[in-house]
XYZ file of C-alpha atoms in Angstrom:
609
model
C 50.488 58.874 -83.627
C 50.030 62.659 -83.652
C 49.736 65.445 -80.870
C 46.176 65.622 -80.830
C 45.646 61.590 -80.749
C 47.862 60.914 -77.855
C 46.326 64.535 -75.274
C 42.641 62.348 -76.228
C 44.295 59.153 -74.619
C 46.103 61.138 -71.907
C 42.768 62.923 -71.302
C 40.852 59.503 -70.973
C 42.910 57.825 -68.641
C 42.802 60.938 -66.614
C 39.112 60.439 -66.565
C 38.767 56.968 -66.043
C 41.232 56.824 -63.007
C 39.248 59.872 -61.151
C 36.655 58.080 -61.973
C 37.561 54.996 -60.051
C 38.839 56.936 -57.533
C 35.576 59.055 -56.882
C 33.215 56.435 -56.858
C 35.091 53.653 -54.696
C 32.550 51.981 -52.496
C 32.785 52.525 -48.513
C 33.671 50.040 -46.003
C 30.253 50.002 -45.007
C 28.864 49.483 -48.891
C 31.243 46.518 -48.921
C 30.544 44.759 -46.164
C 26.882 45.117 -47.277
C 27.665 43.875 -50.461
C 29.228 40.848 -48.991
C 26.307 39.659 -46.873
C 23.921 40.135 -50.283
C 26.510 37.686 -51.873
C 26.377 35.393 -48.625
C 23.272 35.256 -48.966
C 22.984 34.496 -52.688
C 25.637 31.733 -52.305
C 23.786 30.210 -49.445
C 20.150 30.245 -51.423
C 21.684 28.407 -54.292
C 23.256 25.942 -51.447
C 19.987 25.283 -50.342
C 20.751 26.175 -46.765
C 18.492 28.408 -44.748
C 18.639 30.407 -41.810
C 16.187 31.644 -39.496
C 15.656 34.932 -38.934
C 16.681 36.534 -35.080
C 19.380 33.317 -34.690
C 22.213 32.132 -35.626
C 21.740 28.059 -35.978
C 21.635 27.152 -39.065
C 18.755 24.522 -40.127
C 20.287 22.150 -42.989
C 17.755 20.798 -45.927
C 17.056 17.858 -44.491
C 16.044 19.470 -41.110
C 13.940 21.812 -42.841
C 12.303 18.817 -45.082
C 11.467 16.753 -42.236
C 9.933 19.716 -40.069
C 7.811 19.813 -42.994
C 7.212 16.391 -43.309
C 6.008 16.028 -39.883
C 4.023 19.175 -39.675
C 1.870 17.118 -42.227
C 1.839 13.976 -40.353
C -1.783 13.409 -38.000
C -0.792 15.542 -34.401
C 2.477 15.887 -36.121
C 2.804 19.684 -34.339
C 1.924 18.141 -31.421
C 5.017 15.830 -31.421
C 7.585 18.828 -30.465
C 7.754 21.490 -28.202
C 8.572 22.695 -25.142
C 6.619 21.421 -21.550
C 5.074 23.794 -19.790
C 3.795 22.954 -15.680
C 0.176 24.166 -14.271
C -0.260 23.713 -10.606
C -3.386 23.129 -8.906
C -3.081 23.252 -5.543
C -5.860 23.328 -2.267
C -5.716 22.703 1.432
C -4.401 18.924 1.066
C -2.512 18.229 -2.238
C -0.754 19.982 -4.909
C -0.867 18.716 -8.238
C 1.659 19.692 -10.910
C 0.251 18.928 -14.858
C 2.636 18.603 -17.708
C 1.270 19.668 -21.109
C 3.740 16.819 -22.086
C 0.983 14.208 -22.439
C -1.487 16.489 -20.589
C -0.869 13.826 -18.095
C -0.345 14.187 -13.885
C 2.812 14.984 -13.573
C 3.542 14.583 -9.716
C 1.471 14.886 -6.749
C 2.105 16.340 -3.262
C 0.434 15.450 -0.021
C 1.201 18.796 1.994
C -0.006 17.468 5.502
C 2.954 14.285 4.945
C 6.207 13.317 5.395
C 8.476 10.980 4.072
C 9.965 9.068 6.859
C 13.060 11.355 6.221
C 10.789 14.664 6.887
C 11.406 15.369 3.311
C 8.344 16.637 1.008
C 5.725 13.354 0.150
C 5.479 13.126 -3.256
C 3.444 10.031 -4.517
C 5.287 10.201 -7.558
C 6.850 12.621 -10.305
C 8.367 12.494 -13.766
C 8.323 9.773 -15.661
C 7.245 7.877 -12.877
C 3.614 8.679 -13.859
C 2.664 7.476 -16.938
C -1.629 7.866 -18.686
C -2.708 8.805 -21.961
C -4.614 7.110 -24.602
C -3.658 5.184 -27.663
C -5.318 4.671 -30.940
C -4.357 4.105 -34.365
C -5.285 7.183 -36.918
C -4.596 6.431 -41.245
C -0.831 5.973 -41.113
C 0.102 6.318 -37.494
C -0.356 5.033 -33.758
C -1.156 8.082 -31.196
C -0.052 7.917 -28.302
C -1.194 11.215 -26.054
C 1.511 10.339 -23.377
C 4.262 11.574 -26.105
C 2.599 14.164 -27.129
C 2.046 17.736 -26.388
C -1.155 19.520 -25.112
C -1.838 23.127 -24.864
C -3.025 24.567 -21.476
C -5.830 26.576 -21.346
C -5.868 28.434 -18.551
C -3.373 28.599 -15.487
C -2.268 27.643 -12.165
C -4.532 27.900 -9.023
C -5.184 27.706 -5.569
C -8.718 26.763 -4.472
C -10.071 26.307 -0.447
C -13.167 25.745 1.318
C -15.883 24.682 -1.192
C -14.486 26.618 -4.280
C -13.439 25.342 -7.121
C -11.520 25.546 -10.621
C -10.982 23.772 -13.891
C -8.222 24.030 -16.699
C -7.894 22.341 -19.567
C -4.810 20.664 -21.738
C -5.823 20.812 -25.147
C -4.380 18.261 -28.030
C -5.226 19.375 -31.078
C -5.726 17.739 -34.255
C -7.210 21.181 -36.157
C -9.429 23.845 -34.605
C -12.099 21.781 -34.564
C -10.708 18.234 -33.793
C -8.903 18.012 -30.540
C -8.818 15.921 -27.633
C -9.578 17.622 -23.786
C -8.614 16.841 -20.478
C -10.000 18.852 -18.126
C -9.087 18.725 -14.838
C -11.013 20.237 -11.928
C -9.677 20.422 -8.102
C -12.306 21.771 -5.405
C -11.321 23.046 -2.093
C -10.257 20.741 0.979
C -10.338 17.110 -1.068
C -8.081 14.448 -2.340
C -10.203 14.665 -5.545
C -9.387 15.412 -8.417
C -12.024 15.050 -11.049
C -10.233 14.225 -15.315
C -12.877 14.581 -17.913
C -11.638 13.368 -21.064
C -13.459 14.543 -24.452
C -12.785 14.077 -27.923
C -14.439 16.075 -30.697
C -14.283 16.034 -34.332
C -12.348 12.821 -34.586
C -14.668 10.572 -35.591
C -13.889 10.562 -39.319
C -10.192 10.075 -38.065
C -9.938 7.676 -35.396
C -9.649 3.728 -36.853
C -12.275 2.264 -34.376
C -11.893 -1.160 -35.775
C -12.317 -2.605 -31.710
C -14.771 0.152 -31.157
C -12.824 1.378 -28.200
C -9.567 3.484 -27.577
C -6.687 1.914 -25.043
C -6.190 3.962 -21.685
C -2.544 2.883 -20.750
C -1.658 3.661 -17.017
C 2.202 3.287 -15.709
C 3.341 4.105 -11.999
C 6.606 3.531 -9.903
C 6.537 3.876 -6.778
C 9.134 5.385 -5.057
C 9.768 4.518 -0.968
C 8.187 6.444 1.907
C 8.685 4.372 4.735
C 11.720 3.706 6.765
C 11.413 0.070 6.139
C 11.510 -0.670 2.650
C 10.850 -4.486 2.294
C 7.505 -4.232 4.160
C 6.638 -1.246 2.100
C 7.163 -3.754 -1.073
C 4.802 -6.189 0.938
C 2.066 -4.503 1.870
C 1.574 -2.464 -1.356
C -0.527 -3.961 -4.244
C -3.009 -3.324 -6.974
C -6.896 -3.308 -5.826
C -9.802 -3.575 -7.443
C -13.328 -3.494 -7.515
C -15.757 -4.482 -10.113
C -19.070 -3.154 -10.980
C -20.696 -5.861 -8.954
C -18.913 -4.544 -5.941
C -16.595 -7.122 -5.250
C -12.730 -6.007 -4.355
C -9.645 -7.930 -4.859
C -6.315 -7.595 -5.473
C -2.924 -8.716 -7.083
C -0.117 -10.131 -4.692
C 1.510 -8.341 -2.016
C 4.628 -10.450 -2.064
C 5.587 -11.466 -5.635
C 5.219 -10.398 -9.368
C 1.520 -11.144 -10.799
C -0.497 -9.753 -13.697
C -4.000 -10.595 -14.247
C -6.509 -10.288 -16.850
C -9.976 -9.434 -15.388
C -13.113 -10.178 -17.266
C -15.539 -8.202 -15.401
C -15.757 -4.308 -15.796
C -14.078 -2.470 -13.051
C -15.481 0.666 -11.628
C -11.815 1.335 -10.119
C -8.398 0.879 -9.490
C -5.942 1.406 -6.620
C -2.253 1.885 -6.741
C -1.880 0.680 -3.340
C 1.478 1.633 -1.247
C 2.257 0.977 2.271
C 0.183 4.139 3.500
C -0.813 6.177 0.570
C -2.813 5.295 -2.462
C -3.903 6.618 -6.160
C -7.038 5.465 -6.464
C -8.592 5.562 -10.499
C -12.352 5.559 -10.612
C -14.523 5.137 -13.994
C -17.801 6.421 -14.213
C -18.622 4.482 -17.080
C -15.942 0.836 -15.959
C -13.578 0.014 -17.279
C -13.358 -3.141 -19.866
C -10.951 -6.100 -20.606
C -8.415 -4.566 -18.245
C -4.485 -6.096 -17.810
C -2.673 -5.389 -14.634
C 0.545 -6.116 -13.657
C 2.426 -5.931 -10.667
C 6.628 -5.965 -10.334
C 8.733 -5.814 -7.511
C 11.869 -3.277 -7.958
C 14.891 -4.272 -5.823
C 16.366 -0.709 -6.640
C 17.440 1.381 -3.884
C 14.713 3.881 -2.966
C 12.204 1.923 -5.501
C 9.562 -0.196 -4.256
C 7.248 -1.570 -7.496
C 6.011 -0.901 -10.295
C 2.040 -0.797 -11.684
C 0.619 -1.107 -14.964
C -2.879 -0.755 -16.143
C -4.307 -1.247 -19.890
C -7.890 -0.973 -20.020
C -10.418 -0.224 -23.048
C -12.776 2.935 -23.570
C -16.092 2.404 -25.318
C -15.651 4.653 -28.868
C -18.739 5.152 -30.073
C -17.858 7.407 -33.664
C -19.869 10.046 -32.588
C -18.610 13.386 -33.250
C -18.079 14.305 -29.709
C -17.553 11.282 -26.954
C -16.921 11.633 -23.350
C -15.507 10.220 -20.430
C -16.015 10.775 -16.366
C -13.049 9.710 -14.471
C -11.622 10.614 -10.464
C -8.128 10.302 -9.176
C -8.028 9.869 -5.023
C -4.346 11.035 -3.907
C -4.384 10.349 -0.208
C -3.582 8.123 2.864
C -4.536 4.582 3.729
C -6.215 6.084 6.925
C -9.299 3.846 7.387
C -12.112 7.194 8.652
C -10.809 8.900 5.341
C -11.023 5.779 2.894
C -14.626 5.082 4.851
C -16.162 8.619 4.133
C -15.109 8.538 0.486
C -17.689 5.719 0.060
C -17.157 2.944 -3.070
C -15.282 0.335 -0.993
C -12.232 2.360 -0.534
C -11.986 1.205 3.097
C -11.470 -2.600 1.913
C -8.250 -1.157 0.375
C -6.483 -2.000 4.291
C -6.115 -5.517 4.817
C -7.903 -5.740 8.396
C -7.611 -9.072 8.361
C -9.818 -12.022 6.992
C -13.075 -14.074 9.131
C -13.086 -13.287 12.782
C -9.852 -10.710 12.555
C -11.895 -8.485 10.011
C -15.054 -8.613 12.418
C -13.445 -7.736 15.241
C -10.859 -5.253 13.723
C -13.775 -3.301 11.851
C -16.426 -3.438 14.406
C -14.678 -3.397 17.870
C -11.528 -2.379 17.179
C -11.475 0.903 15.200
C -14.454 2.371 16.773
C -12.950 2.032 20.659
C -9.532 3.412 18.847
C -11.420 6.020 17.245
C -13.379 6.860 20.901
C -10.095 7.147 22.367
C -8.354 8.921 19.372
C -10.821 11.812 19.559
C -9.256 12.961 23.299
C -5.911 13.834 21.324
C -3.624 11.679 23.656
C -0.480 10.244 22.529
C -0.604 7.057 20.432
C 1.227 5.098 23.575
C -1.075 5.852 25.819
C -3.836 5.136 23.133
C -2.658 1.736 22.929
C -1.983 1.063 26.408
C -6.012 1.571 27.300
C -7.020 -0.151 24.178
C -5.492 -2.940 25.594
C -6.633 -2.504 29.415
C -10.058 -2.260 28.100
C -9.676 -5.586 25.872
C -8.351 -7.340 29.062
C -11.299 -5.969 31.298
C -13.802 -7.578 28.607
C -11.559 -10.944 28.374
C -11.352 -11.331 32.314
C -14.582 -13.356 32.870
C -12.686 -15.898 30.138
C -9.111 -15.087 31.161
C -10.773 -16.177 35.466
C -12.580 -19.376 34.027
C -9.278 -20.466 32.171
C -7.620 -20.040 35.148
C -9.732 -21.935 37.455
C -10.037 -24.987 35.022
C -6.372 -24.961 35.188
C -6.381 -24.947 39.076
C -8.698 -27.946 39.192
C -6.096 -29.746 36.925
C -3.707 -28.723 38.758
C -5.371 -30.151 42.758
C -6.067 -33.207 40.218
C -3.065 -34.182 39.276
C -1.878 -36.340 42.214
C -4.897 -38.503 41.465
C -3.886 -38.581 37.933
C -0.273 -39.354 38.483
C -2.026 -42.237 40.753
C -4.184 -43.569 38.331
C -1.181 -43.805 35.541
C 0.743 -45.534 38.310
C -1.987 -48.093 38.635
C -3.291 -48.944 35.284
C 0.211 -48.562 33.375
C 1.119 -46.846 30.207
C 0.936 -50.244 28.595
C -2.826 -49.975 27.869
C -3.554 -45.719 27.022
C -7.370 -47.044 26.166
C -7.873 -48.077 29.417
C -5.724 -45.273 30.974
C -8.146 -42.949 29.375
C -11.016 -43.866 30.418
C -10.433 -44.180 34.016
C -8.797 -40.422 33.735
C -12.169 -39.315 32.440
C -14.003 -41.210 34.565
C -12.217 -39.020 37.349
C -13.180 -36.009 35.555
C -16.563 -36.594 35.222
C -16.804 -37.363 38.723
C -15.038 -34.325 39.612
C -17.192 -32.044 37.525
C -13.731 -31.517 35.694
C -13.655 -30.686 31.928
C -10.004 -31.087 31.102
C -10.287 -28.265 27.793
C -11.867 -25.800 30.433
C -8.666 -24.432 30.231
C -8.205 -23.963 26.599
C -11.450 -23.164 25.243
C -11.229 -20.081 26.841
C -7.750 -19.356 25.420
C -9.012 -20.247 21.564
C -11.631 -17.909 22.481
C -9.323 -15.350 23.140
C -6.971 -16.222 20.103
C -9.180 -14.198 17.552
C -8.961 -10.985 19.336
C -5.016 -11.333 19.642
C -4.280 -12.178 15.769
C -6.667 -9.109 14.858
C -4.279 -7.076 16.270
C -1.669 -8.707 13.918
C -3.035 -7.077 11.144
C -4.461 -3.553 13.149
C -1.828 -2.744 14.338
C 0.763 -2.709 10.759
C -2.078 -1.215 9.088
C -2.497 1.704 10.759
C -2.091 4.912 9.547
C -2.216 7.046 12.739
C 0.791 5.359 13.870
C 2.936 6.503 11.129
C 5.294 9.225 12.362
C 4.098 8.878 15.956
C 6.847 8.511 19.004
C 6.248 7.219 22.333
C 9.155 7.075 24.704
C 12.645 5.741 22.766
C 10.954 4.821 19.616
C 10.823 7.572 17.100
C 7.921 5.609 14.829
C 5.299 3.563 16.221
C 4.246 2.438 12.158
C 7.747 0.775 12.168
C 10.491 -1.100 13.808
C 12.629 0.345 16.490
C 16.333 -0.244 16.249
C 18.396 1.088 18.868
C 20.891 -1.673 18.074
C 22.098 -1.934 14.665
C 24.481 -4.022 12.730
C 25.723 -5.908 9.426
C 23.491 -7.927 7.936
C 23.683 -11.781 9.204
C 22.215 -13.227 5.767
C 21.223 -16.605 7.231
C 18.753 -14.970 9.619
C 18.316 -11.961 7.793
C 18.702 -9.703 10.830
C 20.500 -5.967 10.808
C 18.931 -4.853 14.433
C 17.718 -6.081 17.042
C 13.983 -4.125 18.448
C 13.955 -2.809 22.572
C 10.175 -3.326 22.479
C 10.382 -6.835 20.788
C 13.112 -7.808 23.695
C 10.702 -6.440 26.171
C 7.688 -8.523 24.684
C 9.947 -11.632 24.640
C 11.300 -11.575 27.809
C 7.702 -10.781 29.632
C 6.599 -13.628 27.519
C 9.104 -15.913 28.563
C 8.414 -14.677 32.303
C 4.550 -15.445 32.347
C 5.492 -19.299 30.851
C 7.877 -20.155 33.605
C 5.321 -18.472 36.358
C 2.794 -20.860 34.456
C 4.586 -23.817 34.909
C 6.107 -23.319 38.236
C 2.342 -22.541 39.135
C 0.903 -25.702 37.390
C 3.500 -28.378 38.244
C 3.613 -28.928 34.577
C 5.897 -32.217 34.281
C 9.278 -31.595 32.534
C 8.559 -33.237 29.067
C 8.623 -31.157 25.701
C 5.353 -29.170 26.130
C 7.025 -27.453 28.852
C 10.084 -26.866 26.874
C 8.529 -25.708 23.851
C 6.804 -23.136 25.904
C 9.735 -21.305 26.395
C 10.699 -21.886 22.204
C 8.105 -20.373 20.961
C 8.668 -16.515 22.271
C 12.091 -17.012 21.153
C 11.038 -17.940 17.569
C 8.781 -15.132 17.557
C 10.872 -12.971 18.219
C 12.510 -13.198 15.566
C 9.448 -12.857 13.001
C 8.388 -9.607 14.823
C 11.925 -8.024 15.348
C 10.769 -5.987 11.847
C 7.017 -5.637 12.734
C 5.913 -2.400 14.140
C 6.711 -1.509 17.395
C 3.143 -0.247 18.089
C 2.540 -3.993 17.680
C 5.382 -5.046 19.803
C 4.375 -2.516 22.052
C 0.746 -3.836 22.249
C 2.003 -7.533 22.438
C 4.448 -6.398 25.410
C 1.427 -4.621 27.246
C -0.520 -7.522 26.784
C 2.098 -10.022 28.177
C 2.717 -7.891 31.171
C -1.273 -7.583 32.048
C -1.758 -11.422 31.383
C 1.449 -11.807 34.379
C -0.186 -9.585 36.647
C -3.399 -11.418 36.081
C -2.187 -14.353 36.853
C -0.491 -13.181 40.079
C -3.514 -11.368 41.136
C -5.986 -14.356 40.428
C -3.596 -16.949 41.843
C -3.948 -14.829 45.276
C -8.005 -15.871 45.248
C -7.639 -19.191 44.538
C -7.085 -21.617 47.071
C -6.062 -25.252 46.022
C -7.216 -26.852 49.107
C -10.742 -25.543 49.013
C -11.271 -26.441 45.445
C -10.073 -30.169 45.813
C -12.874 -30.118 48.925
C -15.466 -29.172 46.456
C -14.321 -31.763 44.433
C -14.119 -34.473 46.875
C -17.593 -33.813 48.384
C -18.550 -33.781 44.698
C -17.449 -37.475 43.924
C -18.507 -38.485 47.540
C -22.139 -37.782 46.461
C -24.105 -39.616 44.151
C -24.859 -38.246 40.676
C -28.152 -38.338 38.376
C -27.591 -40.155 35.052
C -26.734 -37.118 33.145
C -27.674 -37.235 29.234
C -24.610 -37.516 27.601
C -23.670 -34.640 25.266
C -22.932 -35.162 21.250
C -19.122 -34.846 22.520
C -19.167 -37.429 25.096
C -20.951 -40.018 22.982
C -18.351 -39.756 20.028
C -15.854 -39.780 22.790
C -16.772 -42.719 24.405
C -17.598 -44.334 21.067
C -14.290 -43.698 20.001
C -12.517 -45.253 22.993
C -14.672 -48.610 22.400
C -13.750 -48.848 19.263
C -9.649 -48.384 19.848
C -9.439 -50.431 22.753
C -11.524 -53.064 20.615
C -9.086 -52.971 17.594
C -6.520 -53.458 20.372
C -8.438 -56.682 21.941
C -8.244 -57.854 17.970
C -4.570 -57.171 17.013
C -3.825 -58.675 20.944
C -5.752 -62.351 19.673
């Protein structure tokens, strides 16, 4: 190699390594140059990532996204729940765009029985959508998720508001629920549309499926009669009202339309109603043994579907209390959700009862002192009765000497003849021997209405009179471990006090009557003692009223027994037999009486031969 050849290589390494030297990239050009060939590796990976984050969405997520973006309401199947709250002067109602559905419910002017917030129910607990098949899926709206349109709001007086949740299928195909709340009500008014979905909808039945799911959770301090006094009412189109079971697990099919539907608790009810009925509807009714859970609803009904490009439906949700006024003025048999009681009870409940506690209501005293006039003013009507029982019983009572004579003489051998010489006295006396109780039976009505008042009524709830902190339930100064065989964990004051007056006014009865010391006059003294303990969990308003009752019949009986003198009446009676009587026509009564006798001491004549 010559001099020339060897300065050219020299010369060209020189330039080559300045070369490299100059144009080395920066530490920023390189660390751009790595995340171009991050990026290239992960594109021919098949992995991509969104832009602004950092997780990293793998094929398969990315297919299926796809997939189900593609699917009928497939957007609708994700996404993130948003709350609207419609609120007035009496409830507050949170919706979910999760199913566009009600998602809890608060009655602001109530209390749990632990002063904590009412809710009727929240969650999951609620349950209502519609289901329907579309080509290649079932729908169910409950699942899925609306889009609000529009915003929370307050309304009072006579104003009010609307917003809609909107499920859409396409811009032109979407279902509605639009929910409007007015001012001052326990209203709220659901109209349900659907538009453009008549090309999509398989209306094989001709009808979609409105599925309706509630638990209740508990309000009242005592749980097990919240379970039995809460059930599932309804009322067909004809106007007749019934319901499912208060004390066990029953579901029904009913064949006639139904105009509505109660979720019945304790004190507080949902009430559905259709504007158009409701057809081939399922409900069921379960008992929850949970702690804090009381049962469980479920309704399935059917909506007409008519194909028409746009169909609608009316419906109304009542959120409010069993309070009998309230339930009245909404109208549509609402009040016939409270069990007043059947026959007689209802009559007297409904038409005597609730308007004289209403009367008295109205002067804003407290519920004790409600109660105790109710029941003076039910014992001032009864007195006329309560004074006629008592003097048949006194002319019993100046009788029986004569009686005890009569059994002496004829025997106990032959009761046929021992019976009619006993009403031969009577009839000579001017004595009928159920004078006594006829007035009593009389009576009886009035005092089992007040069975079923009393547990039923709302006012009571929360209400305190003296010791007791709740007249709607039990009080329970004394409290203890379960005893399983009796199923007793307190004992109630005001039932003690009712017992004990009872068992007063019994032996003041019998030590007033003579009453002869056979089992009648034991069982008298049973029976408080056995109620006592069927009412130890009943309210103590109704304890309370029994008690009053008791005491008033005592004092009654003290008062009366003052007027009456046994000496004067068996004079009447003795001038009465002394003088002769006109052949009275015998009454229906005395003729199947007498007819009776005849034929038993006959038979006896027979079997004697």
């Amino acid at each position: 190699m010559d001099r020339n050849n060897l300065i050219g290589f020299i010369l060209i390494f020189a330039i080559l390594g300045g070369s490299f030297y100059l144009m080395k990239p920066s530490q920023e050009e390189i660390k751009k140059e790595q995340q171009l060939q991050d990026s290239i590796k992960r594109a021919k990976e098949g992995v991509v990532v969104t832009k602004d984050s950092t997780r990293i969405t793998s094929p398969a997520e990315a297919v299926a996204d796809s997939v189900l973006a593609k699917q009928p309401f497939g957007v609708a199947s994700v996404g993130t729940e948003q709350v609207i709250t419609l609120q007035n002067e009496r409830i507050a109602v949170n919706l979910s765009s999760k199913g566009g559905r009600v998602k809890s419910v608060e009655l602001k002017e109530e209390k749990n029985y632990d002063d904590s917030k009412l809710i009727l129910f929240d969650g999951d607990n609620n349950r209502f959508g519609l289901e329907f098949n579309v080509p290649g899926k079932a729908v169910k709206t409950n699942d899925l998720y609306f889009q609000p349109q529009g915003s929370s709001f307050t309304v009072s007086g006579e104003e009010s508001k609307s917003v809609t949740m909107r499920l859409s299928y396409s811009a032109d195909q979407y279902i509605d629920y639009i929910y409007t709340l007015a001012g001052n009500d326990y209203n709220l008014k659901l109209d349900i549309r659907t538009v453009g979905l008549n090309d999509l909808i398989d209306v094989k039945n001709k009808s979609l499926l409105l599925n309706w799911e509630t638990t209740l959770t508990q309000k009242e301090r005592n749980v097990k009669s919240e379970r039995e006094k809460s059930a599932i009412f309804f009322r067909d189109v004809e106007g007749e009202v019934d319901h499912l079971s208060e004390t066990s697990d029953e579901k029904e099919t009913v064949e006639n339309k139904l105009s509505w539907i109660a979720y019945k608790q304790h004190f507080f009810s949902t009430v559905l109603t259709s504007k158009d009925g409701l057809s081939n509807v399922n409900l069921n009714s379960v008992f929850l043994n949970e702690q804090g859970l009381v049962k469980t609803y479920q309704t399935t009904a059917d909506l007409a579907y008519t194909g028409q490009k746009e169909n609608q439906y009316g419906f109304s949700f009542f959120f409010g209390p069993n309070k009998y006024k309230t339930l009245k003025a909404e109208g549509n048999d609402f009040d016939k959700i409270i069990n007043m009681g059947w026959g007689p009870m209802g009559w007297i409940n409904k038409f005597i009862t609730v308007p004289i506690f209403d009367f008295l209501d109205g002067f804003h005293m407290g519920y004790g002192i409600v109660i105790l006039i109710l029941t003076l003013f039910l014992k001032f009507i009864m007195f006329p009765l309560t004074f006629k029982s008592y003097q048949s019983m006194a002319k019993m009572r100046v009788l029986k000497p004569q009686l005890d004579e009569i059994k002496e003489k004829v025997g106990e051998d032959n009761p046929m003849l021992l019976q009619q010489e006993q009403m031969k006295l009577y009839k000579q006396a001017g004595v009928n021997p159920l004078g006594g109780c006829l007035p009593l039976l009389l009576q009886m009505p009035f005092t089992l209405a007040f069975f079923f008042f009393f547990p039923n009524l709302f006012e009571l709830r929360g209400e305190s009179f003296l010791w007791i902190k709740d007249l709607s339930t039990y009080d329970a100064p004394i409290t203890f471990a379960n005893i399983p065989v009796i199923n007793v964990d307190h004992i109630s004051l005001m039932c003690v006090l009712m017992t004990l007056t009872t068992l007063l006014t019994t032996w003041y009865n019998n030590a007033t009557s003579g009453a002869a010391n056979n089992q009648m006059k034991y069982i008298g003294y049973i029976m408080p003692l056995v109620f006592f303990f069927v009412l130890n969990s009943f309210p103590a308003g109704l304890n309370y009223y029994y008690f009053l009752s008791a005491v008033l019949t005592f004092l009654t009986q003290v008062i009366i027994r003052q007027f009456i003198d046994d000496d004067k009446i068996l004079a009447k009676i003795e001038e009465k037999k002394s003088k002769p009587q006109a052949e009275k026509k015998k009454s229906s009564f005395q003729k199947k009486m007498e007819d009776m006798m005849r034929a038993q001491q006959a038979a006896q004549q027979n079997k004697k031969n």
